């Protein structure tokens, strides 16, 4: 039975010219696809045959002949409506259920930041390397892509995964998948973005977990700096932007954050960044605020909106002064400044509110 | 285009009756119906801007409140009174022409047009002030030093300028329409039997006023 | 005249009155006409030109797509070509064509009126349309734009191409559409002849009415949206710019709020023509008159609520997506009602095979497949894969090209004798129809498969394994083009050289066939009274074409 189902799946997939099913959702989506296409094709062919049959049987046969008026009972309309309606609603529900699955990111997903710009895709792992054009992922593990654009709207499309999501400037969009077999899968940009739109391609390379881990270890060319070093690091010559945490650290120096925020726990003009992430801060209004990615980003863009109690409203806004990847890097840097006693928490979600960022 | 080939009957046809209509009443009804449909599309025209406003206000509620304080609410109030008055006078114009009182109709139309000019004048002064204070849309938003507004207030001014400029364009169109109707009336075109233009022109003007009635609280009276 | 004219005075003989073409002569009598029939011909001339222009753009695209990389043009030129193809076809052909030509010509005749309610407004509508076309052409001469006909921000607000003239042209075109809609609604309400109650209205007019409602209510939204995009492009006011707090997705919502109902502006008139052709060539009353009439409003109403299905991958919430997906499915029901009723009308009919009816059969086939692919696209999880791929292109071309164009051309053949008083060569018309139908099928079926494979739309270059399907599509595109050209040439020859047509060469029952071919300037000498149903046969003879 399983063999027959697999054979049917493969046969239908080939007839319909669908690519490989390389993600966990692809076989489900394809099953629905076959169902919809089969019924609609049958219906359409049926109507075509009926038309041809009527045409042949009821041809005009003389000078004046007119047809007989045919008034089908109300059942005709009832069937004509309820038949298609039943199928349409069924397909809607199955499709919606799958869409919710496509939109619901598992908690244990591995995050990768994706940046689309004319006309290339850049990938960055939170504490790992950057890459252009190639996204390496482990097989069998959910991967969450946090995507944004540097310029115009692009769209990240992987036909083999049956997945696509628009990539928008000024906000993060999410896409998650679990690659189910090793291989290299084409990525297309699917939203027109200019001259190089059709060249804006990439590939997803899915590797077995062990191979992926090996690759990752090889790529990290600089360790996460210790707290004591970080204060001085802005005076060191620039290393390559090997990973976001290092980048964030560098930016924190360049953009003046470290003038007011310490990274070693000492009190200063602004709250210290050591252990800041997931701290429950008390605000000047008396409310308690959990320091998560959205709050950190908000504080960079609209610092006086939710002020921590005991600090003055002196922080300038960085709206327009930090690009999306830069503020993401700073967030990652802050996240890395964890007190070793504190437990690591998974990322909460996209770090941006829509419409607040250049 | 009148033609003898069409036979509507033996009685004399009024000069304003067009060939495709069999009687005056139908023609008048058609004109009003057509204007109501046109007003329907005008509503849709503005509704897209109202939607944009609603969306951005939802995004930036505090910024919108702050920005709204910097509009000249007193002027806005007088502009509202002014437009309401003009709606009254245009309604009176229709009332008088129904009674055949052409002179009073002209007077009412003149007052309406005056009110419209007053509105435009006041609003231009508002724009002038906002220009000088740097409170302009998008990348032109550079509030002068004494004005403390968060950067996202720019979106309020974007919405404000787009919708009020569009409204003012409609006021100008209304002035032109009313002026033409006034000119026709002075030349004796209308009577108690035929005053279609005055009626549909008045309808248009009422819409212009109505849009402002919605704009005013949404822009000026945010709490 | 079997419209049961009640003469109110000594009747002038209709035969003595010249027809509308000969009534007045001189260029100005055409350019400044307020006769709805002459305005219809003005539209016909212009839409024919824009249609073939849009078609040339399409053939240029398909030729370039014969090879995976550089063929006959570079990437930027290709990008401008697909934009101009879309803009020309959508704004300058699909929206105005059937209402502007057949709506204008036949609405007054079908309701027994002498003209539309506002003839001068009608002429203004035409000139606004013409101004839009000229402005668009001017923009094209300046290189056009490459944003796609959808003008998504921020690309459209930051491109250096000539996007402003194209936006302005679309804006002006919108007003033409709105005024036509106002005119038609008022006409149907106020100028119906005595005896023509609503349930006797020809189905073509029901669909024109539904179209007009959408034209009036939806078009202003695209007008203001394009104006906003234009102002942002010109001034940088930031309403859609994230750097100033704007949201590019707002543009998409506003754009599609019009552009989804717009596709019903394009397709409802085609459905109306189909009803007329089925009524004429099955030689019996249509099945389900009421259902076909009312489903028009179902489509119009629900069509306003479905726009979000263009944004399934743009980042709206799952709840929003669910609502839009559900509503989109409902539209399929209303269309199914029409199709079932049309096919049922062929049961126990007496089907007279002609070129217009061949176009109708092709229309059934292509619209059913196109409609089914629409239902598939409305299935949200499937759309995630298909969005912005050739599957979508295939879907809408099946309906737009296979549906609307076939009914435009079919309607033109059907009403040709009435409009011009001449007959065209049926044999060649049939040949052209076969070429056109086969051409459509062959051009766009491979595109469904290309979409499945993942070929994105608006792609200048593509991975080589897509080439076979592209080549197939292009070859059939040329066949389609040749078929359309053949149809046009055949009609022009018929116009110049064809035999004179009588009042009712098809032996059809509808009201317009009771007038002379071509009709006199004011359609009727005395105001008609209508005392029968539009599809009621009284044994009219078919006059065999003297070919």
XYZ file of N, CA and C in Angstrom, chain C residues 208-303:
288
model
N -23.495 44.136 -18.169
C -23.006 45.509 -18.315
C -23.342 46.314 -17.059
N -24.509 46.052 -16.521
C -24.923 46.754 -15.302
C -23.992 46.395 -14.144
N -23.756 45.105 -13.947
C -22.855 44.683 -12.879
C -21.472 45.273 -13.064
N -21.004 45.251 -14.315
C -19.702 45.845 -14.623
C -19.695 47.315 -14.253
N -20.760 48.024 -14.607
C -20.809 49.468 -14.359
C -20.743 49.765 -12.867
N -21.396 48.942 -12.069
C -21.347 49.166 -10.610
C -19.907 49.055 -10.115
N -19.207 48.026 -10.589
C -17.810 47.882 -10.180
C -16.982 49.056 -10.697
N -17.236 49.456 -11.940
C -16.477 50.580 -12.504
C -16.615 51.816 -11.630
N -17.849 52.096 -11.190
C -18.074 53.319 -10.421
C -17.439 53.227 -9.036
N -17.565 52.079 -8.391
C -17.133 52.009 -6.995
C -15.656 51.668 -6.818
N -15.112 50.873 -7.702
C -13.736 50.414 -7.486
C -12.688 51.310 -8.119
N -12.989 51.869 -9.290
C -11.970 52.603 -10.039
C -11.391 53.791 -9.280
N -12.195 54.542 -8.519
C -11.596 55.671 -7.803
C -10.453 55.234 -6.879
N -10.548 54.021 -6.347
C -9.508 53.589 -5.414
C -8.177 53.430 -6.130
N -8.190 52.850 -7.338
C -6.925 52.740 -8.058
C -6.449 54.119 -8.466
N -7.407 55.004 -8.774
C -7.013 56.359 -9.154
C -6.194 56.999 -8.061
N -6.728 56.984 -6.857
C -6.010 57.658 -5.786
C -4.719 56.917 -5.438
N -4.745 55.587 -5.539
C -3.544 54.814 -5.214
C -2.414 55.122 -6.183
N -2.727 55.155 -7.469
C -1.689 55.463 -8.445
C -1.225 56.906 -8.286
N -2.175 57.800 -7.936
C -1.787 59.185 -7.706
C -0.824 59.271 -6.527
N -1.111 58.531 -5.462
C -0.215 58.530 -4.306
C 1.168 58.015 -4.693
N 1.175 56.932 -5.470
C 2.469 56.383 -5.883
C 3.211 57.383 -6.750
N 2.472 58.062 -7.621
C 3.105 59.045 -8.496
C 3.683 60.204 -7.710
N 2.906 60.706 -6.740
C 3.401 61.822 -5.932
C 4.613 61.379 -5.122
N 4.561 60.159 -4.618
C 5.700 59.672 -3.857
C 6.923 59.540 -4.747
N 6.708 59.087 -5.977
C 7.831 58.949 -6.889
C 8.429 60.313 -7.178
N 7.547 61.273 -7.354
C 7.990 62.594 -7.767
C 8.585 63.385 -6.603
N 7.950 63.284 -5.430
C 8.335 64.149 -4.319
C 8.984 63.412 -3.154
N 8.790 62.108 -3.077
C 9.344 61.397 -1.932
C 8.603 61.674 -0.648
N 7.309 61.734 -0.714
C 6.500 62.069 0.455
C 6.374 60.930 1.453
N 6.738 59.732 1.050
C 6.920 58.682 2.047
C 5.720 57.917 2.519
N 4.589 57.984 1.804
C 3.440 57.263 2.329
C 3.624 55.751 2.249
N 4.475 55.301 1.327
C 4.721 53.867 1.237
C 6.171 53.521 1.544
N 6.905 54.474 2.100
C 8.341 54.309 2.267
C 8.682 53.957 3.703
N 9.242 52.775 3.934
C 9.520 52.372 5.319
C 10.435 53.336 6.050
N 11.294 54.016 5.314
C 12.215 54.932 5.980
C 11.486 56.081 6.658
N 10.286 56.356 6.246
C 9.528 57.434 6.873
C 8.299 56.904 7.588
N 8.332 55.652 7.932
C 7.201 55.081 8.649
C 6.122 54.514 7.742
N 6.328 54.605 6.429
C 5.317 54.115 5.504
C 5.363 52.608 5.357
N 4.359 52.066 4.713
C 4.251 50.624 4.596
C 4.013 50.235 3.140
N 4.971 49.554 2.509
C 4.782 49.185 1.104
C 3.610 48.236 0.898
N 3.234 47.485 1.934
C 2.136 46.550 1.755
C 0.800 47.294 1.668
N 0.746 48.501 2.255
C -0.482 49.292 2.124
C -0.781 49.541 0.657
N 0.272 49.817 -0.127
C 0.062 50.010 -1.559
C -0.591 48.779 -2.168
N -0.069 47.602 -1.782
C -0.603 46.373 -2.372
C -2.077 46.205 -2.036
N -2.456 46.487 -0.802
C -3.873 46.357 -0.426
C -4.737 47.315 -1.228
N -4.292 48.581 -1.311
C -5.085 49.575 -2.044
C -5.144 49.222 -3.528
N -3.998 48.809 -4.089
C -3.959 48.478 -5.507
C -4.913 47.350 -5.831
N -4.849 46.271 -5.040
C -5.657 45.101 -5.368
C -7.113 45.282 -4.983
N -7.385 46.250 -4.108
C -8.794 46.513 -3.804
C -9.542 46.878 -5.075
N -8.866 47.604 -5.986
C -9.469 47.855 -7.298
C -9.196 46.699 -8.234
N -7.936 46.286 -8.311
C -7.536 45.431 -9.413
C -8.140 44.052 -9.350
N -8.596 43.624 -8.158
C -9.312 42.371 -8.222
C -10.721 42.560 -8.799
N -11.543 43.484 -8.267
C -12.805 43.736 -8.971
C -12.597 44.100 -10.436
N -11.447 44.697 -10.769
C -11.212 45.065 -12.165
C -11.253 43.850 -13.069
N -10.793 42.705 -12.565
C -10.837 41.558 -13.463
C -12.278 41.159 -13.737
N -13.188 41.538 -12.825
C -14.598 41.281 -13.122
C -15.164 42.338 -14.048
N -14.592 43.546 -14.033
C -14.949 44.523 -15.065
C -14.600 43.950 -16.434
N -13.499 43.219 -16.474
C -13.085 42.661 -17.757
C -13.920 41.446 -18.141
N -14.237 40.594 -17.178
C -14.821 39.316 -17.553
C -16.347 39.308 -17.578
N -16.993 40.145 -16.733
C -18.461 40.125 -16.737
C -19.063 40.480 -18.098
N -18.549 41.509 -18.775
C -19.105 41.769 -20.111
C -18.917 40.585 -21.052
N -17.780 39.895 -20.909
C -17.569 38.716 -21.758
C -18.615 37.653 -21.457
N -18.936 37.482 -20.188
C -19.989 36.527 -19.822
C -21.317 36.966 -20.442
N -21.530 38.272 -20.480
C -22.760 38.788 -21.079
C -22.842 38.470 -22.565
N -21.718 38.666 -23.248
C -21.694 38.337 -24.678
C -21.963 36.846 -24.859
N -21.348 36.039 -23.991
C -21.554 34.590 -24.107
C -23.032 34.250 -23.990
N -23.722 34.887 -23.044
C -25.161 34.621 -22.897
C -25.900 34.950 -24.185
N -25.541 36.076 -24.789
C -26.217 36.448 -26.039
C -25.949 35.437 -27.129
N -24.706 34.997 -27.243
C -24.367 34.053 -28.307
C -25.045 32.710 -28.080
N -25.101 32.280 -26.820
C -25.794 31.026 -26.543
C -27.276 31.173 -26.888
N -27.840 32.306 -26.506
C -29.253 32.538 -26.830
C -29.514 32.526 -28.318
N -28.561 33.094 -29.065
C -28.781 33.190 -30.511
C -28.590 31.854 -31.211
N -27.587 31.099 -30.815
C -27.220 29.934 -31.640
C -27.712 28.611 -31.103
N -28.339 28.591 -29.938
C -29.011 27.357 -29.524
C -30.466 27.390 -29.961
N -30.914 28.517 -30.430
C -32.247 28.697 -30.983
C -33.324 28.217 -30.027
N -33.138 28.580 -28.786
C -34.151 28.301 -27.760
C -33.858 29.206 -26.578
N -34.850 29.383 -25.697
C -34.560 30.260 -24.550
C -33.461 29.679 -23.670
N -32.683 30.576 -23.120
C -31.592 30.168 -22.243
C -32.133 29.528 -20.972
N -31.403 28.522 -20.512
C -31.746 27.912 -19.231
C -31.259 28.815 -18.103
N -32.084 29.005 -17.108
C -31.616 29.683 -15.898
C -31.384 31.168 -16.060
N -32.269 31.852 -16.772
C -32.113 33.302 -16.963
C -31.880 34.026 -15.640
N -32.732 33.729 -14.661
C -32.624 34.461 -13.387
C -31.305 34.185 -12.686
N -30.900 32.914 -12.720
C -29.659 32.573 -12.028
C -28.474 33.241 -12.700
N -28.486 33.243 -14.038
C -27.368 33.885 -14.730
C -27.358 35.380 -14.419
N -28.558 36.006 -14.418
C -28.610 37.441 -14.156
C -28.127 37.755 -12.744
N -28.660 37.028 -11.763
C -28.338 37.361 -10.375
C -26.919 36.959 -9.998
N -26.405 35.892 -10.606
C -25.031 35.506 -10.269
C -24.055 36.602 -10.661
N -24.457 37.432 -11.640
C -23.611 38.580 -12.008
C -23.360 39.453 -10.792
N -24.426 39.691 -10.005
C -24.240 40.546 -8.841
C -23.517 39.816 -7.730
N -23.686 38.502 -7.692
C -22.889 37.729 -6.746
C -21.411 37.934 -7.008
N -21.043 37.818 -8.283
C -19.637 38.009 -8.636
C -19.200 39.423 -8.312
N -20.015 40.401 -8.669
C -19.622 41.798 -8.447
C -19.435 42.068 -6.964
N -20.390 41.602 -6.147
C -20.315 41.893 -4.715
C -19.157 41.151 -4.051
N -19.111 39.840 -4.249
C -18.069 39.066 -3.582
C -16.691 39.434 -4.125
N -16.657 39.848 -5.391
C -15.391 40.261 -5.989
C -14.720 41.394 -5.242
